[in-house]
Amino acid sequence: MSSPRTDPPTLEAERFLESAERELLDRSIETQQAEWVYATYITPETEALAARANARLIAATVAIAKRAVPLATPDLPGPLARRLRLLRLVLPLVAPSDADEAKELTRIVAALQGAYGRARYRPAGRPDPLPLEELEQILKISRDPAQLADVWTGWHAIGAPMRRDFARYVELGNRGAREVGFPDMGAMWRSKYDMAPDAFAREVDRLWEQVRPFYLSLHTYVRRRLREEYGESVVPRRGPIPAHLLGNMWAQDWVALLPRLAPAGSAPAFDLTALLGQRTTDPVEVVRYAERFFSSLGFDPLPASFWERSMFARPADRDVVCHASAWDLDFVDDLRIKMCIDIDAEDFRVIHHELGHCYYQRAYNHQPFVFRDSAHDGFHEAIGDAIALSVTPEYLVRIGLLDRAPGPEGDLGLLLERALEKVAFLPFGLLIDQWRWKVFAEEIRPEEFNRSWWEMRRRYQGVAPPAPRGEEAFDPGAKYHIPANVPYMRYFLAHILQFQFHRGLVRGAGGDGPLHRRSIYGERAAGERLRQMLSMGMSRPWPEALRALTGEDRMDAGALLEYFAPLRAWLDEQNDGEELGW
Ligand code: X8Z
Ligand code: ZN
């Protein structure tokens, strides 16, 4: 058999990619190792090591991306052209080629991470400064507006010292992005979605318009209930909701309010936090539940090294970055999570979220290096969440956590809980990068960072700070992903996609009933379809991956709306006579 003739440009591109990807893999492993040590042991030395490794990786990536440009001839086979194109998009940060500026930028990025990880606040009347998780607990439980405002304001003070560094990061990051051919860093982030950056921005607006009326309805109901509790002098009849009263530091998830919002008779008939607490005090055992879910779908168990090397709890003796994350240190099988686990319903979901990342990472580990990523970043964030949608009462009964599943009379409570988590999140998920895109495009200048931030939080979320915030504050810095330089639109997309994935996966699986009562636990065929999609990695445009799982090739909030339909009808009734919006 004669092999087809490979023409010289193709051969050249193949050779180049092989060596470029080998170099990027080596550099990326080195960077992951330094980042892992830094995030689990914050010291000036580990900060410097992480910054240096990052600088080397960025310099190598930029050099490679520039060398790739002349090789991308029009007649290259599709997959090769795609790999060449993706080379300049593998990193969320590109430094300028000037060595001093590159060093400065990577130093700033590491320092911002460290500042966030080390941050503490001592609430009024307490002896010691508390880390974020403990402040979050107070926000969940307290109903004293003065205490809530104190904790909220104390944590937000961590942003102010980041302002100068953040402004410089924008300047240098943009300079880097321009050197590899993007108008600015925001346009670079928007270019990773297999469509023109502008078309992507419109796509996001379209999805928001699909869900906005539902959000308004939830907002109106919650505002009325909070007004009844705190009085009209604290919660206005018409205006935005004070952000410190929503049970979460960023008002991005309102689940903590559930016990106060669920009307009698519709509260969930069980309390997952209590059920877990009765079973175990060991975070590892809680992670095992999530692993067993994936095993039931036919995925191999996690490697022994996962259990040996992950960080499951906040160490007593050192500063760490507690914000949950999933890692694959060798881009093959050295999977880990890093998380300060509380044994409660919220972290039960977050554990499924993180393991979704791990199983994705392992599923695409055979791909060429630049394809070892999700179809788009919203896919990565949606997998574990889609699995957690299968944590239904019936599933909890099957795994022995719950004795008896409530009947349909429990549905409103269950749906309200999910909506307080997922629907409340949507405008927040959207606005973080709406704000950053404008910052990167220099439509928002440093002297209006905070004003514009609160203008957007009001416009999209309908929330307001406990007291006016001026430009001496820098409130975006109090949200992890901003100092950590993690793009955020992925979470907005994931909150829409996870319902679309769930609907796609349950179709053809056993059982019937409404979407919110369906589970794919133990469904091997669904698992196989999921595994096939995951193993594609980034090798194909994301609409193909979406089609493989759902048969649809457009992102669509229809599944989310279908899932919540009974709750929406109920909320609309509850809101009768209330004015919507702010
Ligand atoms: O950051 C995360 C994950 C890690 S990728 C825990 N999430 C966003 C957040 O916490 O702000 C998940 C939901 C949104
Ligand atoms: Zn995630």
Coordinates of C-alpha atoms and ligand atoms in Angstrom, one line a residue:
M1 CA 0.0 0.0 0.0
S2 CA 1.4 3.4 -0.9
S3 CA 1.2 6.1 1.7
P4 CA -0.4 9.4 0.5
R5 CA 2.2 12.0 -0.5
T6 CA 2.6 14.5 2.3
D7 CA 3.3 17.9 0.8
P8 CA 6.2 19.9 2.3
P9 CA 4.1 22.6 4.1
T10 CA 2.1 19.9 5.8
L11 CA 5.3 18.1 6.8
E12 CA 6.9 21.2 8.1
A13 CA 3.8 22.1 10.1
E14 CA 3.7 18.6 11.6
R15 CA 7.4 18.7 12.6
F16 CA 7.0 22.1 14.1
L17 CA 4.0 21.2 16.1
E18 CA 5.5 18.1 17.4
S19 CA 8.5 19.9 18.8
A20 CA 6.5 23.0 19.9
E21 CA 4.0 20.9 21.8
R22 CA 6.8 18.9 23.5
E23 CA 8.4 22.1 24.7
L24 CA 5.1 23.5 25.9
L25 CA 4.2 20.3 27.7
D26 CA 7.6 20.4 29.6
R27 CA 7.2 24.1 30.5
S28 CA 3.6 23.6 31.5
I29 CA 4.5 20.7 33.8
E30 CA 7.2 22.8 35.4
T31 CA 4.8 25.7 35.9
Q32 CA 2.0 23.5 37.3
Q33 CA 4.5 22.0 39.8
A34 CA 5.5 25.5 40.9
E35 CA 1.9 26.7 41.1
W36 CA 0.8 23.7 43.1
V37 CA 3.5 24.2 45.7
Y38 CA 2.7 28.0 45.8
A39 CA -1.1 27.5 46.2
T40 CA -0.6 24.9 48.9
Y41 CA 2.2 26.7 50.7
I42 CA 2.2 30.5 50.2
T43 CA 5.6 32.0 51.1
P44 CA 7.7 34.7 49.4
E45 CA 9.9 31.9 48.0
T46 CA 7.2 29.8 46.5
E47 CA 5.6 33.0 45.1
A48 CA 8.9 33.8 43.3
L49 CA 9.2 30.3 42.0
A50 CA 5.7 30.3 40.6
A51 CA 6.3 33.7 39.0
R52 CA 9.5 32.6 37.4
A53 CA 8.1 29.3 36.0
N54 CA 5.2 31.3 34.6
A55 CA 7.5 33.8 33.0
R56 CA 9.4 31.0 31.3
L57 CA 6.2 29.3 30.1
I58 CA 4.8 32.5 28.7
A59 CA 8.0 33.4 26.9
A60 CA 8.2 30.0 25.3
T61 CA 4.5 30.2 24.3
V62 CA 4.8 33.6 22.7
A63 CA 8.0 32.6 20.8
I64 CA 6.2 29.5 19.5
A65 CA 3.0 31.3 18.6
K66 CA 5.0 33.8 16.6
R67 CA 6.9 31.1 14.8
A68 CA 3.6 29.4 13.9
V69 CA 2.2 32.3 12.0
P70 CA 4.0 31.8 8.6
L71 CA 3.4 28.0 8.8
A72 CA -0.4 28.4 8.7
T73 CA -0.9 28.2 5.0
P74 CA -4.5 28.0 3.6
D75 CA -4.3 24.4 2.3
L76 CA -3.1 22.7 5.5
P77 CA -5.4 19.9 6.7
G78 CA -8.0 21.1 9.2
P79 CA -6.7 19.6 12.4
L80 CA -3.1 20.9 11.8
A81 CA -4.4 24.4 11.1
R82 CA -6.5 24.2 14.3
R83 CA -3.5 23.2 16.4
L84 CA -1.4 26.1 14.9
R85 CA -4.2 28.5 15.5
L86 CA -4.7 27.4 19.1
L87 CA -1.1 27.9 20.0
R88 CA -1.6 31.6 20.7
L89 CA -4.6 30.8 22.8
V90 CA -3.3 28.2 25.2
L91 CA -2.7 30.8 28.0
P92 CA -5.0 33.4 29.5
L93 CA -2.0 35.7 29.9
V94 CA 0.6 36.8 27.4
A95 CA 3.5 39.0 28.6
P96 CA 5.2 41.6 26.5
S97 CA 8.5 40.4 24.9
D98 CA 10.4 43.0 26.8
A99 CA 12.1 40.9 29.5
D100 CA 11.7 43.4 32.4
E101 CA 8.0 44.0 31.6
A102 CA 7.4 40.2 31.4
K103 CA 9.0 39.8 34.7
E104 CA 7.0 42.6 36.2
L105 CA 3.8 41.2 34.9
T106 CA 4.3 37.6 36.1
R107 CA 5.5 38.9 39.5
I108 CA 2.3 41.0 39.8
V109 CA 0.1 38.1 38.9
A110 CA 1.7 35.9 41.5
A111 CA 1.5 38.6 44.1
L112 CA -2.2 39.3 43.5
Q113 CA -2.9 35.5 44.0
G114 CA -0.9 35.5 47.2
A115 CA -2.6 38.6 48.6
Y116 CA -6.0 37.0 48.1
G117 CA -4.9 33.6 49.6
R118 CA -3.4 35.3 52.7
A119 CA -6.3 37.7 53.3
R120 CA -8.0 37.6 56.7
Y121 CA -10.5 39.9 58.5
R122 CA -11.1 40.2 62.2
P123 CA -14.9 40.9 62.7
A124 CA -16.0 43.2 65.4
G125 CA -15.9 41.5 68.8
R126 CA -13.7 38.6 67.7
P127 CA -10.2 37.9 69.1
D128 CA -8.6 36.7 65.8
P129 CA -8.6 37.5 62.1
L130 CA -10.6 34.9 60.2
P131 CA -10.0 33.4 56.8
L132 CA -12.6 33.7 54.0
E133 CA -14.4 30.4 54.7
E134 CA -15.2 31.5 58.3
L135 CA -16.4 34.9 57.2
E136 CA -18.6 33.1 54.6
Q137 CA -20.1 31.0 57.4
I138 CA -21.1 34.2 59.3
L139 CA -22.7 35.6 56.1
K140 CA -24.7 32.4 55.7
I141 CA -26.0 32.2 59.3
S142 CA -26.3 35.7 60.8
R143 CA -29.4 37.8 60.4
D144 CA -28.0 40.9 62.1
P145 CA -27.6 43.5 59.4
A146 CA -24.9 45.3 61.3
Q147 CA -22.8 42.1 61.7
L148 CA -23.4 41.2 58.1
A149 CA -22.3 44.7 56.9
D150 CA -19.2 44.5 59.1
V151 CA -18.0 41.1 57.7
W152 CA -18.9 42.1 54.2
T153 CA -17.0 45.4 54.4
G154 CA -14.1 43.8 56.2
W155 CA -13.5 41.3 53.5
H156 CA -14.0 43.8 50.7
A157 CA -11.2 45.9 52.2
I158 CA -8.7 43.3 50.8
G159 CA -9.2 44.7 47.3
A160 CA -8.0 48.2 47.9
P161 CA -4.2 47.4 48.0
M162 CA -4.6 45.4 44.8
R163 CA -5.8 48.4 42.7
R164 CA -2.4 49.7 41.5
D165 CA -1.1 46.2 40.6
F166 CA -4.3 45.4 38.8
A167 CA -4.1 48.5 36.7
R168 CA -0.5 47.7 35.7
Y169 CA -1.5 44.1 35.0
V170 CA -4.2 45.4 32.6
E171 CA -1.6 47.6 30.8
L172 CA 1.1 44.9 30.5
G173 CA -1.3 42.1 29.8
N174 CA -2.8 44.1 26.9
R175 CA 0.6 44.9 25.6
G176 CA 1.3 41.1 25.5
A177 CA -2.0 40.3 23.8
R178 CA -1.3 43.0 21.1
E179 CA 2.1 41.5 20.4
V180 CA 0.4 38.2 19.4
G181 CA -2.2 40.0 17.3
F182 CA -5.2 40.7 19.5
P183 CA -6.7 44.2 20.1
D184 CA -6.6 43.6 23.8
M185 CA -6.7 40.8 26.4
G186 CA -10.5 40.7 26.5
A187 CA -10.6 40.1 22.7
M188 CA -8.0 37.4 23.3
W189 CA -10.2 35.7 25.9
R190 CA -13.3 36.0 23.5
S191 CA -11.3 34.4 20.7
K192 CA -11.4 30.9 22.1
Y193 CA -15.0 30.0 21.2
D194 CA -14.7 29.0 17.5
M195 CA -16.5 32.2 16.4
A196 CA -15.6 35.9 16.0
P197 CA -15.1 37.6 19.3
D198 CA -18.0 40.0 18.6
A199 CA -20.3 37.2 17.6
F200 CA -19.4 35.5 20.9
A201 CA -20.3 38.6 22.9
R202 CA -23.7 38.7 21.1
E203 CA -24.2 35.0 21.9
V204 CA -23.7 35.7 25.5
D205 CA -26.3 38.5 25.4
R206 CA -28.7 36.2 23.6
L207 CA -28.5 33.6 26.4
W208 CA -28.9 36.3 29.1
E209 CA -32.1 37.6 27.4
Q210 CA -33.4 34.0 27.5
V211 CA -33.1 33.8 31.3
R212 CA -33.4 37.4 32.4
P213 CA -37.2 37.4 33.0
F214 CA -36.9 34.3 35.2
Y215 CA -34.1 36.0 37.2
L216 CA -36.2 39.1 37.7
S217 CA -39.0 37.0 39.0
L218 CA -36.7 35.2 41.5
H219 CA -35.2 38.6 42.5
T220 CA -38.6 40.1 43.2
Y221 CA -39.7 37.2 45.3
V222 CA -36.5 37.2 47.4
R223 CA -36.6 40.9 47.8
R224 CA -40.2 40.8 49.2
R225 CA -39.3 38.0 51.6
L226 CA -36.2 39.9 52.9
R227 CA -38.2 43.1 53.2
E228 CA -40.8 41.3 55.3
E229 CA -37.9 40.1 57.5
Y230 CA -35.7 43.2 57.8
G231 CA -38.3 45.9 57.2
E232 CA -38.5 48.5 54.4
S233 CA -35.8 50.7 55.9
V234 CA -33.2 48.0 55.2
V235 CA -34.7 46.3 52.1
P236 CA -36.4 48.7 49.7
R237 CA -39.7 47.9 48.0
R238 CA -38.3 48.9 44.6
G239 CA -34.6 49.3 44.6
P240 CA -31.7 46.8 44.5
I241 CA -31.2 44.3 47.3
P242 CA -28.4 45.1 49.7
A243 CA -25.6 42.6 48.8
H244 CA -24.7 41.7 52.3
L245 CA -28.1 40.2 53.1
L246 CA -28.1 37.4 50.5
G247 CA -26.0 34.9 52.4
N248 CA -22.9 35.0 50.2
M249 CA -19.9 37.3 50.0
W250 CA -20.6 38.2 46.4
A251 CA -24.3 37.7 46.4
Q252 CA -23.7 35.1 43.7
D253 CA -25.5 32.2 45.3
W254 CA -28.4 32.7 47.6
V255 CA -28.9 29.1 48.9
A256 CA -28.2 30.1 52.4
L257 CA -31.5 31.9 52.5
L258 CA -33.5 28.8 51.7
P259 CA -34.8 28.0 55.2
R260 CA -36.2 31.5 55.4
L261 CA -37.7 31.6 51.9
A262 CA -39.4 28.2 51.4
P263 CA -43.1 28.4 52.2
A264 CA -44.5 26.0 54.6
G265 CA -45.2 22.6 53.1
S266 CA -42.8 23.0 50.2
A267 CA -39.5 22.8 52.1
P268 CA -37.3 19.9 51.0
A269 CA -38.1 16.9 53.2
F270 CA -34.5 16.3 54.0
D271 CA -31.3 18.2 54.8
L272 CA -28.3 16.9 52.9
T273 CA -25.9 18.7 55.2
A274 CA -27.4 16.9 58.2
L275 CA -27.4 13.5 56.4
L276 CA -23.7 13.8 55.5
G277 CA -22.8 15.0 59.0
Q278 CA -24.4 11.9 60.5
R279 CA -22.3 9.7 58.3
T280 CA -18.9 11.1 58.5
T281 CA -16.5 13.8 59.6
D282 CA -13.9 12.8 57.0
P283 CA -13.7 14.9 53.8
V284 CA -12.2 12.0 51.9
E285 CA -15.3 9.9 52.4
V286 CA -17.4 12.7 50.9
V287 CA -15.1 12.8 47.8
R288 CA -15.6 9.0 47.5
Y289 CA -19.3 9.6 46.9
A290 CA -18.6 11.7 43.9
E291 CA -16.0 9.2 42.6
R292 CA -18.6 6.4 42.9
F293 CA -21.0 8.4 40.8
F294 CA -18.5 8.5 38.0
S295 CA -17.7 4.8 38.5
S296 CA -21.4 4.0 38.1
L297 CA -21.2 5.6 34.6
G298 CA -18.3 3.4 33.7
F299 CA -15.3 5.7 34.4
D300 CA -12.2 4.2 35.9
P301 CA -11.6 5.0 39.6
L302 CA -9.3 7.9 40.3
P303 CA -5.6 6.9 40.6
A304 CA -4.1 6.2 44.0
S305 CA -1.9 9.3 43.6
F306 CA -5.1 11.4 43.6
W307 CA -5.9 10.4 47.2
E308 CA -2.3 10.8 48.3
R309 CA -1.6 14.2 46.8
S310 CA -4.8 16.1 46.9
M311 CA -5.4 18.8 49.5
F312 CA -8.8 18.2 51.1
A313 CA -8.7 20.5 54.1
R314 CA -7.1 23.8 55.2
P315 CA -3.7 23.0 56.8
A316 CA -3.4 24.3 60.3
D317 CA 0.2 25.6 59.9
R318 CA 0.4 27.6 56.7
D319 CA -1.3 29.9 54.2
V320 CA -2.9 28.2 51.2
V321 CA -5.3 29.2 48.4
C322 CA -8.5 27.6 49.6
H323 CA -10.6 28.4 46.5
A324 CA -11.4 25.0 45.1
S325 CA -9.6 23.9 42.0
A326 CA -8.7 20.7 40.0
W327 CA -5.3 20.0 38.6
D328 CA -3.6 17.5 36.3
L329 CA 0.1 18.1 37.0
D330 CA 1.5 15.9 34.3
F331 CA -1.3 16.4 31.8
V332 CA -1.9 12.6 31.8
D333 CA -2.9 11.0 35.1
D334 CA -1.5 13.1 38.0
L335 CA -5.0 14.4 38.9
R336 CA -5.6 16.3 42.1
I337 CA -8.1 18.6 43.8
K338 CA -7.2 21.4 46.2
M339 CA -10.1 22.4 48.4
C340 CA -10.9 23.2 52.0
I341 CA -13.8 20.9 52.3
D342 CA -16.7 21.5 54.7
I343 CA -19.0 18.6 55.1
D344 CA -22.2 20.1 53.8
A345 CA -24.5 20.2 50.9
E346 CA -22.7 23.1 49.2
D347 CA -19.3 21.4 49.2
F348 CA -20.9 18.1 48.2
R349 CA -21.9 19.9 45.0
V350 CA -18.5 21.6 44.6
I351 CA -16.7 18.2 45.0
H352 CA -18.8 16.9 42.0
H353 CA -17.8 20.1 40.2
E354 CA -14.1 19.5 40.7
L355 CA -14.2 15.8 39.9
G356 CA -15.9 16.8 36.6
H357 CA -12.7 18.6 35.8
C358 CA -10.5 15.7 36.7
Y359 CA -12.5 13.1 34.6
Y360 CA -12.4 15.5 31.7
Q361 CA -8.7 16.0 32.0
R362 CA -8.1 12.3 32.0
A363 CA -10.5 11.6 29.1
Y364 CA -8.6 13.9 26.7
N365 CA -5.0 13.1 27.9
H366 CA -4.3 11.1 24.6
Q367 CA -4.9 14.2 22.5
P368 CA -2.1 16.4 21.1
F369 CA -1.1 18.9 23.8
V370 CA -3.1 22.0 22.5
F371 CA -6.2 19.8 22.3
R372 CA -5.9 18.8 26.0
D373 CA -8.6 21.2 27.0
S374 CA -12.4 21.3 27.0
A375 CA -14.5 22.0 23.8
H376 CA -14.7 25.5 25.3
D377 CA -14.1 26.6 28.8
G378 CA -17.8 26.5 29.7
F379 CA -17.8 22.8 29.0
H380 CA -15.1 22.2 31.6
E381 CA -17.1 24.0 34.2
A382 CA -20.4 22.4 33.3
I383 CA -19.5 18.6 33.5
G384 CA -19.4 18.1 37.3
D385 CA -22.4 20.4 37.8
A386 CA -24.4 18.4 35.2
I387 CA -23.5 15.3 37.2
A388 CA -24.6 16.9 40.4
L389 CA -28.0 17.6 38.9
S390 CA -28.4 13.9 39.0
V391 CA -28.1 14.0 42.8
T392 CA -31.9 13.6 43.2
P393 CA -33.7 12.4 46.3
E394 CA -34.1 9.0 44.5
Y395 CA -30.3 8.9 44.0
L396 CA -29.7 9.6 47.7
V397 CA -32.0 6.8 48.6
R398 CA -30.2 4.4 46.2
I399 CA -26.8 5.2 47.9
G400 CA -28.3 4.8 51.3
L401 CA -28.0 8.4 52.5
L402 CA -31.8 9.0 52.6
D403 CA -34.5 6.6 53.8
R404 CA -37.4 7.7 51.7
A405 CA -37.7 10.2 48.8
P406 CA -40.3 12.9 49.2
G407 CA -43.2 12.9 46.7
P408 CA -43.9 15.6 44.1
E409 CA -45.0 17.9 47.0
G410 CA -41.3 18.3 47.8
D411 CA -40.5 19.6 44.3
L412 CA -41.1 23.3 44.9
G413 CA -38.6 23.3 47.8
L414 CA -36.0 21.4 45.8
L415 CA -36.4 23.6 42.8
L416 CA -36.2 26.8 44.9
E417 CA -33.0 25.5 46.5
R418 CA -31.5 24.9 43.0
A419 CA -32.7 28.2 41.7
L420 CA -31.2 30.1 44.6
E421 CA -27.9 28.5 43.6
K422 CA -28.0 28.4 39.8
V423 CA -30.4 31.1 38.7
A424 CA -29.3 33.7 41.2
F425 CA -25.8 33.1 39.8
L426 CA -26.5 34.0 36.2
P427 CA -26.1 37.8 36.2
F428 CA -23.1 37.6 38.4
G429 CA -21.5 35.0 36.1
L430 CA -22.2 37.4 33.2
L431 CA -21.0 40.7 34.7
I432 CA -17.5 39.8 35.9
D433 CA -16.2 39.6 32.4
Q434 CA -18.6 42.2 31.0
W435 CA -16.7 44.4 33.4
R436 CA -13.2 43.0 32.6
W437 CA -13.8 43.1 28.8
K438 CA -14.5 46.9 29.2
V439 CA -11.4 47.3 31.4
F440 CA -9.2 45.6 28.9
A441 CA -10.7 47.6 26.1
E442 CA -9.9 50.7 28.2
E443 CA -13.5 51.8 28.1
I444 CA -13.3 51.7 31.9
R445 CA -10.3 53.6 33.2
P446 CA -8.6 52.9 36.6
E447 CA -10.2 56.0 38.1
E448 CA -13.6 54.5 37.6
F449 CA -12.9 50.9 38.4
N450 CA -15.2 50.8 41.4
R451 CA -18.0 53.0 40.2
S452 CA -18.3 51.0 37.0
W453 CA -18.2 47.7 39.0
W454 CA -21.1 48.8 41.2
E455 CA -23.0 50.2 38.2
M456 CA -22.8 46.8 36.6
R457 CA -23.7 44.9 39.7
R458 CA -26.7 47.0 40.1
R459 CA -27.7 46.8 36.4
Y460 CA -27.4 43.0 36.1
Q461 CA -27.8 41.6 39.6
G462 CA -30.0 44.3 41.1
V463 CA -27.8 44.4 44.2
A464 CA -26.2 47.4 46.0
P465 CA -23.3 47.6 48.6
P466 CA -24.3 48.1 52.3
A467 CA -22.9 51.7 52.1
P468 CA -21.6 53.8 49.2
R469 CA -18.2 52.6 47.8
G470 CA -15.8 55.1 46.4
E471 CA -12.7 54.8 44.3
E472 CA -10.6 54.3 47.5
A473 CA -12.0 50.8 47.4
F474 CA -11.3 48.1 44.7
D475 CA -14.2 45.7 45.2
P476 CA -13.5 43.5 42.2
G477 CA -10.3 42.4 44.0
A478 CA -12.3 40.7 46.7
K479 CA -13.5 38.1 44.2
Y480 CA -10.9 35.3 43.6
H481 CA -10.9 35.1 39.9
I482 CA -10.0 38.7 39.4
P483 CA -6.7 38.7 41.3
A484 CA -6.1 35.1 40.1
N485 CA -6.6 36.1 36.4
V486 CA -9.2 33.4 35.7
P487 CA -11.7 34.3 32.9
Y488 CA -15.2 34.1 34.3
M489 CA -17.7 33.9 31.4
R490 CA -17.1 30.1 31.5
Y491 CA -19.2 29.9 34.6
F492 CA -22.1 31.8 33.0
L493 CA -22.0 29.5 30.0
A494 CA -21.7 26.4 32.3
H495 CA -24.8 27.4 34.3
I496 CA -26.7 27.3 31.0
L497 CA -25.0 24.3 29.5
Q498 CA -25.2 22.0 32.5
F499 CA -29.0 21.9 32.1
Q500 CA -28.6 21.3 28.4
F501 CA -26.1 18.4 29.2
H502 CA -28.4 17.0 31.8
R503 CA -31.3 17.0 29.4
G504 CA -29.2 15.4 26.7
L505 CA -27.9 12.7 29.1
V506 CA -31.2 11.7 30.6
R507 CA -32.8 11.4 27.1
G508 CA -32.6 7.7 26.3
A509 CA -31.7 6.8 29.9
G510 CA -34.0 4.7 32.0
G511 CA -36.9 6.3 34.1
D512 CA -39.3 9.1 33.4
G513 CA -40.7 12.1 35.1
P514 CA -39.8 15.8 35.1
L515 CA -36.2 16.8 34.3
H516 CA -35.5 17.8 37.9
R517 CA -36.3 14.3 39.1
R518 CA -34.2 12.5 36.6
S519 CA -30.8 11.0 37.4
I520 CA -28.2 9.3 35.2
Y521 CA -26.7 7.4 38.2
G522 CA -25.7 3.9 36.9
E523 CA -26.6 4.6 33.3
R524 CA -23.8 3.1 31.3
A525 CA -25.0 4.3 27.9
A526 CA -25.2 7.9 29.1
G527 CA -21.8 7.5 30.6
E528 CA -20.4 6.2 27.3
R529 CA -21.8 9.2 25.4
L530 CA -20.3 11.5 28.0
R531 CA -16.9 9.7 27.8
Q532 CA -16.9 10.1 24.1
M533 CA -17.6 13.8 24.2
L534 CA -15.0 14.3 26.9
S535 CA -12.3 12.4 25.0
M536 CA -12.6 14.8 22.0
G537 CA -11.0 17.5 24.2
M538 CA -10.6 20.6 22.1
S539 CA -9.9 18.7 18.9
R540 CA -13.1 19.8 17.2
P541 CA -15.2 23.0 17.3
W542 CA -17.4 23.0 20.3
P543 CA -20.8 22.7 18.4
E544 CA -19.7 19.2 17.4
A545 CA -19.0 18.3 21.0
L546 CA -22.3 19.7 22.1
R547 CA -24.0 17.7 19.3
A548 CA -22.3 14.5 20.4
L549 CA -23.8 14.8 23.8
T550 CA -27.2 16.5 23.2
G551 CA -27.9 16.3 19.4
E552 CA -28.0 20.1 19.5
D553 CA -25.4 22.5 18.2
R554 CA -26.4 25.8 19.7
M555 CA -26.2 26.7 23.4
D556 CA -29.7 27.1 24.6
A557 CA -31.2 28.0 28.0
G558 CA -34.4 26.1 27.0
A559 CA -33.4 23.2 29.2
L560 CA -32.8 25.4 32.2
L561 CA -36.3 26.9 31.7
E562 CA -37.8 23.5 31.3
Y563 CA -36.1 22.2 34.4
F564 CA -37.5 25.1 36.5
A565 CA -40.9 25.5 34.9
P566 CA -43.0 24.5 37.9
L567 CA -41.1 26.9 40.2
R568 CA -41.4 29.7 37.7
A569 CA -45.1 29.4 37.6
W570 CA -45.2 29.4 41.3
L571 CA -42.9 32.5 41.6
D572 CA -45.1 34.4 39.1
E573 CA -48.1 33.8 41.4
Q574 CA -46.2 34.8 44.5
N575 CA -45.1 38.0 42.8
D576 CA -48.7 39.1 42.0
G577 CA -49.0 42.8 43.0
E578 CA -45.2 43.3 43.4
E579 CA -43.3 45.6 41.2
L580 CA -40.6 43.7 39.2
G581 CA -37.0 45.0 39.0
W582 CA -35.2 48.0 40.5
Ligands
X8Z1 O1 -14.5 28.9 40.9 C1 -15.4 28.0 40.9 C2 -15.0 26.5 41.1 C3 -13.6 26.2 40.7 S1 -13.4 26.2 39.0 C4 -15.2 26.2 42.5 N1 -16.7 28.4 40.7 C5 -17.1 29.8 40.5 C6 -17.0 30.6 41.8 O2 -16.8 29.9 42.8 O3 -17.1 31.8 41.7 C7 -17.8 27.5 40.5 C8 -19.0 28.3 40.4 C9 -18.5 29.7 40.1
ZN2 ZN -14.4 24.7 38.0

